[in-house]
Tab-separated table of C-alpha atoms in Angstrom:
chain	number	residue	atom	x	y	z
Y	1	MET	CA	-0.135	0.237	-0.092
Y	2	THR	CA	1.051	3.405	-0.575
Y	3	ARG	CA	2.515	5.362	2.428
Y	4	THR	CA	0.214	8.886	2.056
Y	5	ALA	CA	-1.333	10.350	5.389
Y	6	SER	CA	-5.099	12.053	5.357
Y	7	MET	CA	-5.752	15.384	6.876
Y	8	ARG	CA	-9.517	15.426	6.818
Y	9	PRO	CA	-10.620	15.910	10.058
Y	10	ALA	CA	-14.420	15.219	8.785
Y	11	ASP	CA	-12.352	10.797	8.566
Y	12	PHE	CA	-12.397	10.836	11.958
Y	13	THR	CA	-16.986	11.514	13.530
Y	14	THR	CA	-18.675	8.606	14.722
Y	15	GLN	CA	-21.469	9.434	11.855
Y	16	GLU	CA	-18.122	8.418	9.797
Y	17	PHE	CA	-17.002	5.265	11.649
Y	18	HIS	CA	-20.445	4.448	11.358
Y	19	ARG	CA	-20.696	4.860	7.585
Y	20	LEU	CA	-17.563	3.090	7.311
Y	21	LEU	CA	-18.433	0.081	9.243
Y	22	ARG	CA	-22.201	-0.563	6.646
Y	23	LEU	CA	-19.257	0.155	3.845
Y	24	ALA	CA	-16.835	-2.383	5.330
Y	25	GLY	CA	-19.893	-5.134	6.176
Y	26	GLU	CA	-20.981	-5.284	1.953
Y	27	ARG	CA	-17.699	-6.501	1.384
Y	28	TYR	CA	-16.378	-8.498	4.698
Y	29	ALA	CA	-17.074	-11.038	7.145
Y	30	PHE	CA	-16.086	-9.377	10.686
Y	31	HIS	CA	-13.669	-11.808	12.544
Y	32	THR	CA	-11.121	-11.561	15.089
Y	33	PHE	CA	-7.356	-12.489	15.763
Y	34	THR	CA	-8.279	-15.931	17.545
Y	35	ASP	CA	-11.555	-16.767	14.725
Y	36	CYS	CA	-10.315	-15.872	11.056
Y	37	PRO	CA	-10.055	-18.477	8.621
Y	38	ARG	CA	-6.370	-18.087	6.956
Y	39	ASP	CA	-7.476	-19.084	3.858
Y	40	GLY	CA	-10.250	-17.082	3.242
Y	41	GLU	CA	-11.678	-13.367	2.988
Y	42	PHE	CA	-11.876	-11.870	6.306
Y	43	LEU	CA	-11.696	-8.422	8.174
Y	44	ILE	CA	-10.578	-7.723	11.430
Y	45	TRP	CA	-11.652	-4.719	12.702
Y	46	ARG	CA	-9.171	-4.052	15.679
Y	47	HIS	CA	-9.029	-1.142	18.325
Y	48	ASP	CA	-5.964	-0.023	20.921
Y	49	ILE	CA	-7.233	2.025	23.758
Y	50	ASP	CA	-4.473	3.821	23.836
Y	51	LEU	CA	-6.650	7.159	24.815
Y	52	SER	CA	-9.939	6.864	26.442
Y	53	PRO	CA	-11.746	3.724	27.572
Y	54	GLN	CA	-15.128	6.128	27.837
Y	55	ARG	CA	-14.721	6.598	23.474
Y	56	ALA	CA	-13.784	3.287	23.557
Y	57	LEU	CA	-17.212	2.387	24.957
Y	58	ARG	CA	-18.678	4.466	22.209
Y	59	LEU	CA	-17.594	2.945	19.572
Y	60	ALA	CA	-18.370	-0.193	21.197
Y	61	ARG	CA	-21.730	0.285	21.165
Y	62	ILE	CA	-22.131	1.479	17.530
Y	63	GLU	CA	-20.445	-1.566	16.363
Y	64	ARG	CA	-23.022	-3.435	18.706
Y	65	GLU	CA	-25.794	-0.987	16.665
Y	66	GLU	CA	-24.191	-2.770	12.994
Y	67	SER	CA	-24.016	-6.410	14.560
Y	68	VAL	CA	-20.234	-5.908	14.242
Y	69	ARG	CA	-17.771	-7.461	16.355
Y	70	ALA	CA	-14.583	-6.040	16.849
Y	71	ILE	CA	-11.337	-7.168	19.087
Y	72	TYR	CA	-10.152	-3.830	21.873
Y	73	PHE	CA	-6.759	-4.180	22.954
Y	74	ILE	CA	-6.631	-2.642	26.511
Y	75	ASN	CA	-2.837	-1.014	27.910
Y	76	PRO	CA	-2.667	-1.729	31.960
Y	77	HIS	CA	0.171	1.167	31.889
Y	78	SER	CA	-1.705	3.633	29.937
Y	79	GLU	CA	-0.748	7.255	30.393
Y	80	PHE	CA	-4.072	8.478	29.834
Y	81	TYR	CA	-6.223	6.400	32.386
Y	82	ASN	CA	-6.060	4.082	34.772
Y	83	LEU	CA	-7.426	1.297	34.113
Y	84	LEU	CA	-8.477	0.171	37.936
Y	85	ASP	CA	-10.581	3.208	38.109
Y	86	GLN	CA	-14.226	2.522	38.553
Y	87	HIS	CA	-14.962	3.966	35.319
Y	88	CYS	CA	-12.474	2.943	33.131
Y	89	THR	CA	-13.043	-0.713	34.428
Y	90	ALA	CA	-16.424	-0.205	34.347
Y	91	ALA	CA	-16.310	0.900	30.494
Y	92	VAL	CA	-14.135	-1.817	29.192
Y	93	ARG	CA	-16.215	-4.609	31.242
Y	94	GLU	CA	-19.330	-3.076	29.054
Y	95	ILE	CA	-17.662	-3.352	26.079
Y	96	ALA	CA	-16.818	-6.947	26.692
Y	97	SER	CA	-20.426	-7.580	27.312
Y	98	LEU	CA	-21.300	-6.383	24.150
Y	99	GLY	CA	-19.947	-9.082	22.597
Y	100	HIS	CA	-16.273	-7.833	21.731
Y	101	GLU	CA	-13.124	-10.065	22.335
Y	102	LEU	CA	-10.478	-8.361	24.720
Y	103	GLY	CA	-6.805	-8.713	24.108
Y	104	VAL	CA	-3.424	-7.336	26.195
Y	105	HIS	CA	-1.562	-4.279	24.645
Y	106	PHE	CA	1.660	-5.016	25.633
Y	107	ASP	CA	3.786	-2.086	26.581
Y	108	SER	CA	7.345	-3.431	26.414
Y	109	CYS	CA	9.023	-0.479	26.997
Y	110	TYR	CA	7.251	-0.336	30.602
Y	111	PHE	CA	9.486	-3.046	31.374
Y	112	GLY	CA	12.503	-2.217	29.522
Y	113	ASP	CA	12.536	-4.392	26.651
Y	114	PRO	CA	12.200	-7.747	28.639
Y	115	ARG	CA	13.514	-10.321	25.807
Y	116	GLU	CA	14.816	-12.994	27.703
Y	117	ASP	CA	11.366	-12.993	30.044
Y	118	PHE	CA	9.293	-11.474	27.413
Y	119	GLU	CA	6.456	-14.773	27.549
Y	120	GLU	CA	6.995	-14.574	31.057
Y	121	VAL	CA	6.106	-11.076	31.562
Y	122	LEU	CA	3.445	-11.275	28.826
Y	123	ALA	CA	1.681	-13.786	30.273
Y	124	ARG	CA	1.191	-11.810	34.156
Y	125	GLU	CA	-0.282	-8.900	31.719
Y	126	LYS	CA	-2.464	-11.788	30.394
Y	127	ARG	CA	-3.356	-13.150	33.941
Y	128	MET	CA	-3.747	-9.512	35.278
Y	129	LEU	CA	-6.009	-8.476	32.627
Y	130	GLU	CA	-8.253	-11.530	32.922
Y	131	ASP	CA	-8.531	-12.000	36.340
Y	132	ILE	CA	-9.743	-8.056	36.454
Y	133	PHE	CA	-12.366	-8.685	33.174
Y	134	ARG	CA	-12.793	-12.446	34.135
Y	135	VAL	CA	-12.951	-13.126	30.286
Y	136	GLU	CA	-10.322	-15.165	28.198
Y	137	MET	CA	-7.411	-12.891	26.567
Y	138	GLY	CA	-6.717	-14.419	23.117
Y	139	SER	CA	-4.573	-11.826	20.938
Y	140	PHE	CA	-2.022	-9.297	22.082
Y	141	SER	CA	-0.317	-6.032	19.979
Y	142	PHE	CA	2.305	-4.483	20.727
Y	143	HIS	CA	1.520	-0.489	21.869
Y	144	TYR	CA	4.638	0.269	20.151
Y	145	THR	CA	6.660	-0.743	16.862
Y	146	THR	CA	10.087	-0.822	17.904
Y	147	PRO	CA	13.095	-2.640	16.866
Y	148	PHE	CA	12.468	-5.245	20.139
Y	149	SER	CA	9.131	-5.331	19.151
Y	150	GLN	CA	9.979	-6.364	15.619
Y	151	THR	CA	12.122	-9.433	16.532
Y	152	PHE	CA	8.727	-11.224	18.084
Y	153	THR	CA	7.445	-12.394	14.437
Y	154	GLY	CA	6.084	-15.867	15.397
Y	155	GLU	CA	2.400	-17.047	15.526
Y	156	SER	CA	1.608	-16.734	18.948
Y	157	TYR	CA	3.485	-15.891	22.639
Y	158	ALA	CA	1.985	-17.051	26.460
Y	159	GLY	CA	-0.848	-18.667	24.598
Y	160	MET	CA	-2.389	-15.531	22.663
Y	161	VAL	CA	-2.386	-14.881	19.243
Y	162	ASN	CA	0.774	-12.561	18.159
Y	163	ALA	CA	-1.035	-9.405	16.082
Y	164	ALA	CA	2.357	-8.460	14.754
Y	165	SER	CA	2.931	-12.176	13.394
Y	166	ASP	CA	4.595	-12.665	10.140
Y	167	TYR	CA	1.514	-13.625	8.699
Y	168	PHE	CA	-0.764	-10.704	9.620
Y	169	ARG	CA	2.567	-8.605	8.671
Y	170	ASN	CA	2.224	-10.231	4.658
Y	171	GLU	CA	-0.300	-11.846	4.680
Y	172	VAL	CA	-3.188	-9.630	5.363
Y	173	THR	CA	-3.527	-6.057	4.063
Y	174	TYR	CA	-3.106	-2.888	7.421
Y	175	CYS	CA	-4.780	0.404	7.821
Y	176	SER	CA	-4.167	2.164	10.435
Y	177	ASP	CA	-5.394	5.932	11.921
Y	178	SER	CA	-2.527	6.513	14.095
Y	179	ASN	CA	-2.497	9.800	15.364
Y	180	GLY	CA	-5.317	10.859	14.158
Y	181	LEU	CA	-4.441	10.285	10.331
Y	182	TRP	CA	-4.966	7.559	8.054
Y	183	ARG	CA	-1.142	6.169	8.060
Y	184	TYR	CA	-1.177	4.492	4.324
Y	185	ASP	CA	-4.396	4.980	1.868
Y	186	ARG	CA	-7.641	6.401	3.899
Y	187	LEU	CA	-10.159	3.203	4.625
Y	188	GLU	CA	-12.921	4.732	2.461
Y	189	ASP	CA	-10.533	4.250	-0.428
Y	190	VAL	CA	-9.592	0.819	0.904
Y	191	LEU	CA	-12.734	-0.279	0.990
Y	192	LEU	CA	-14.176	0.970	-2.790
Y	193	LYS	CA	-11.115	0.182	-4.285
Y	194	GLY	CA	-11.464	-3.743	-3.323
Y	195	GLY	CA	-8.680	-6.365	-4.346
Y	196	HIS	CA	-8.092	-7.267	-0.574
Y	197	GLU	CA	-8.573	-10.539	0.164
Y	198	ARG	CA	-7.768	-10.207	4.335
Y	199	LEU	CA	-7.760	-6.852	5.914
Y	200	GLN	CA	-7.193	-5.308	9.450
Y	201	VAL	CA	-8.311	-2.054	10.565
Y	202	LEU	CA	-7.052	-0.573	13.386
Y	203	THR	CA	-8.248	2.522	15.047
Y	204	HIS	CA	-7.420	4.376	18.166
Y	205	PRO	CA	-11.163	5.039	20.087
Y	206	GLY	CA	-10.006	8.502	21.815
Y	207	LEU	CA	-9.453	9.855	18.048
Y	208	TRP	CA	-13.066	9.164	16.819
Y	209	GLN	CA	-14.846	12.194	18.206
Y	210	ASP	CA	-18.689	13.404	17.431
Y	211	GLU	CA	-17.487	16.670	15.627
Y	212	PRO	CA	-14.841	17.033	12.797
Y	213	MET	CA	-11.261	18.363	15.237
Y	214	PRO	CA	-7.727	18.350	14.122
Y	215	PRO	CA	-5.498	15.280	15.641
Y	216	ALA	CA	-4.498	17.933	18.402
Y	217	ASP	CA	-7.554	18.506	19.496
Y	218	ARG	CA	-8.668	15.430	19.862
Y	219	TYR	CA	-5.869	14.477	22.271
Y	220	ARG	CA	-6.592	17.742	23.929
Y	221	ARG	CA	-10.779	16.554	23.863
Y	222	CYS	CA	-9.356	13.320	25.823
Y	223	VAL	CA	-6.945	14.584	28.404
Y	224	TYR	CA	-9.333	17.155	29.703
Y	225	GLY	CA	-12.411	15.588	29.353
Y	226	ARG	CA	-10.547	13.112	31.853
Y	227	ALA	CA	-9.781	15.824	34.112
Y	228	ASP	CA	-12.669	17.286	34.153
Y	229	ALA	CA	-14.450	14.064	35.435
Y	230	THR	CA	-12.088	13.625	38.130
Y	231	TRP	CA	-11.996	17.776	38.538
Y	232	LYS	CA	-16.695	17.087	39.026
Y	233	TRP	CA	-16.033	13.872	41.153
Y	234	ILE	CA	-13.798	15.873	44.011
Y	235	ASN	CA	-16.133	19.032	43.176
Y	236	ASP	CA	-19.680	16.651	44.024
Y	237	PHE	CA	-18.177	14.940	47.323
Y	238	LEU	CA	-16.158	18.049	49.296
Y	239	GLN	CA	-20.205	19.948	48.207
Y	240	SER	CA	-21.816	16.317	49.917
Y	241	CYS	CA	-19.495	17.277	52.668
Y	242	GLY	CA	-20.588	20.612	53.518
Y	243	ARG	CA	-17.784	22.403	51.654
Y	244	GLU	CA	-17.435	24.617	48.669
Y	245	PHE	CA	-14.804	24.246	45.910
Y	246	GLY	CA	-14.996	27.490	44.220
Y	247	VAL	CA	-12.788	26.566	41.256
Y	248	GLN	CA	-13.872	26.126	37.329
Y	249	GLY	CA	-13.190	23.194	36.056
Y	250	CYS	CA	-9.866	22.135	34.091
Y	251	SER	CA	-10.915	22.532	30.815
Y	252	GLU	CA	-12.316	26.189	30.908
Y	253	THR	CA	-9.215	26.997	33.577
Y	254	ASN	CA	-6.873	25.609	31.189
Y	255	LYS	CA	-8.575	26.776	27.754
Y	256	SER	CA	-6.216	29.924	27.636
Y	257	LYS	CA	-2.685	28.002	28.235
Y	258	SER	CA	-3.705	25.457	25.125
Y	259	MET	CA	-4.512	27.897	22.722
């Protein structure tokens, strides 16, 4: 595929997400890494939850409306959210309850690229997430593409399918919205042009918003949305104790600083 990048903010709205799901469904059957027919046509609709479990849940509900089953990779070491926060945990559990598959989004950099005990560390991440969400983690993806991660091209590790295996790299067409841009060709163009028997689509749910926004604003909305939710919780708690907080929310307070 050609290495192009789409700078069209309207490509990354929830309305467009609906439309792309329907367009994809006209051609492909949706599968995950654990059940795709290796010798037939399929589409893997994948999400890496890098920014916001709440936005991931928004997309998961849309997919449920469209009768689509997707795979969501969750990162227990995200800089943007606390997976053990009750609201984040509840969001991911609801994603699973909607019929979607969960997988491990493995951040090797967090562990200093653990080459010698990679499978042992990966297995611990698997067990931890399975214990929290009470579902089996059947596949994993690397959080970053690094020289370290690129050495692990086998079919599976720690009992999970490797989303970056030689098969998925070489035999499956890849389309990604990394950093809020279509990394290669626009997904719409890929779907309309056809000619791809097997397709993997990667999206990052925090980068899909209800209104068109430049990529930086989509990141900012996730960051300040999380901060505002925390701020509201503190304010509500103090008011319930009869104390006034008397300070504006984070987004309003910091708006001038982010312009």
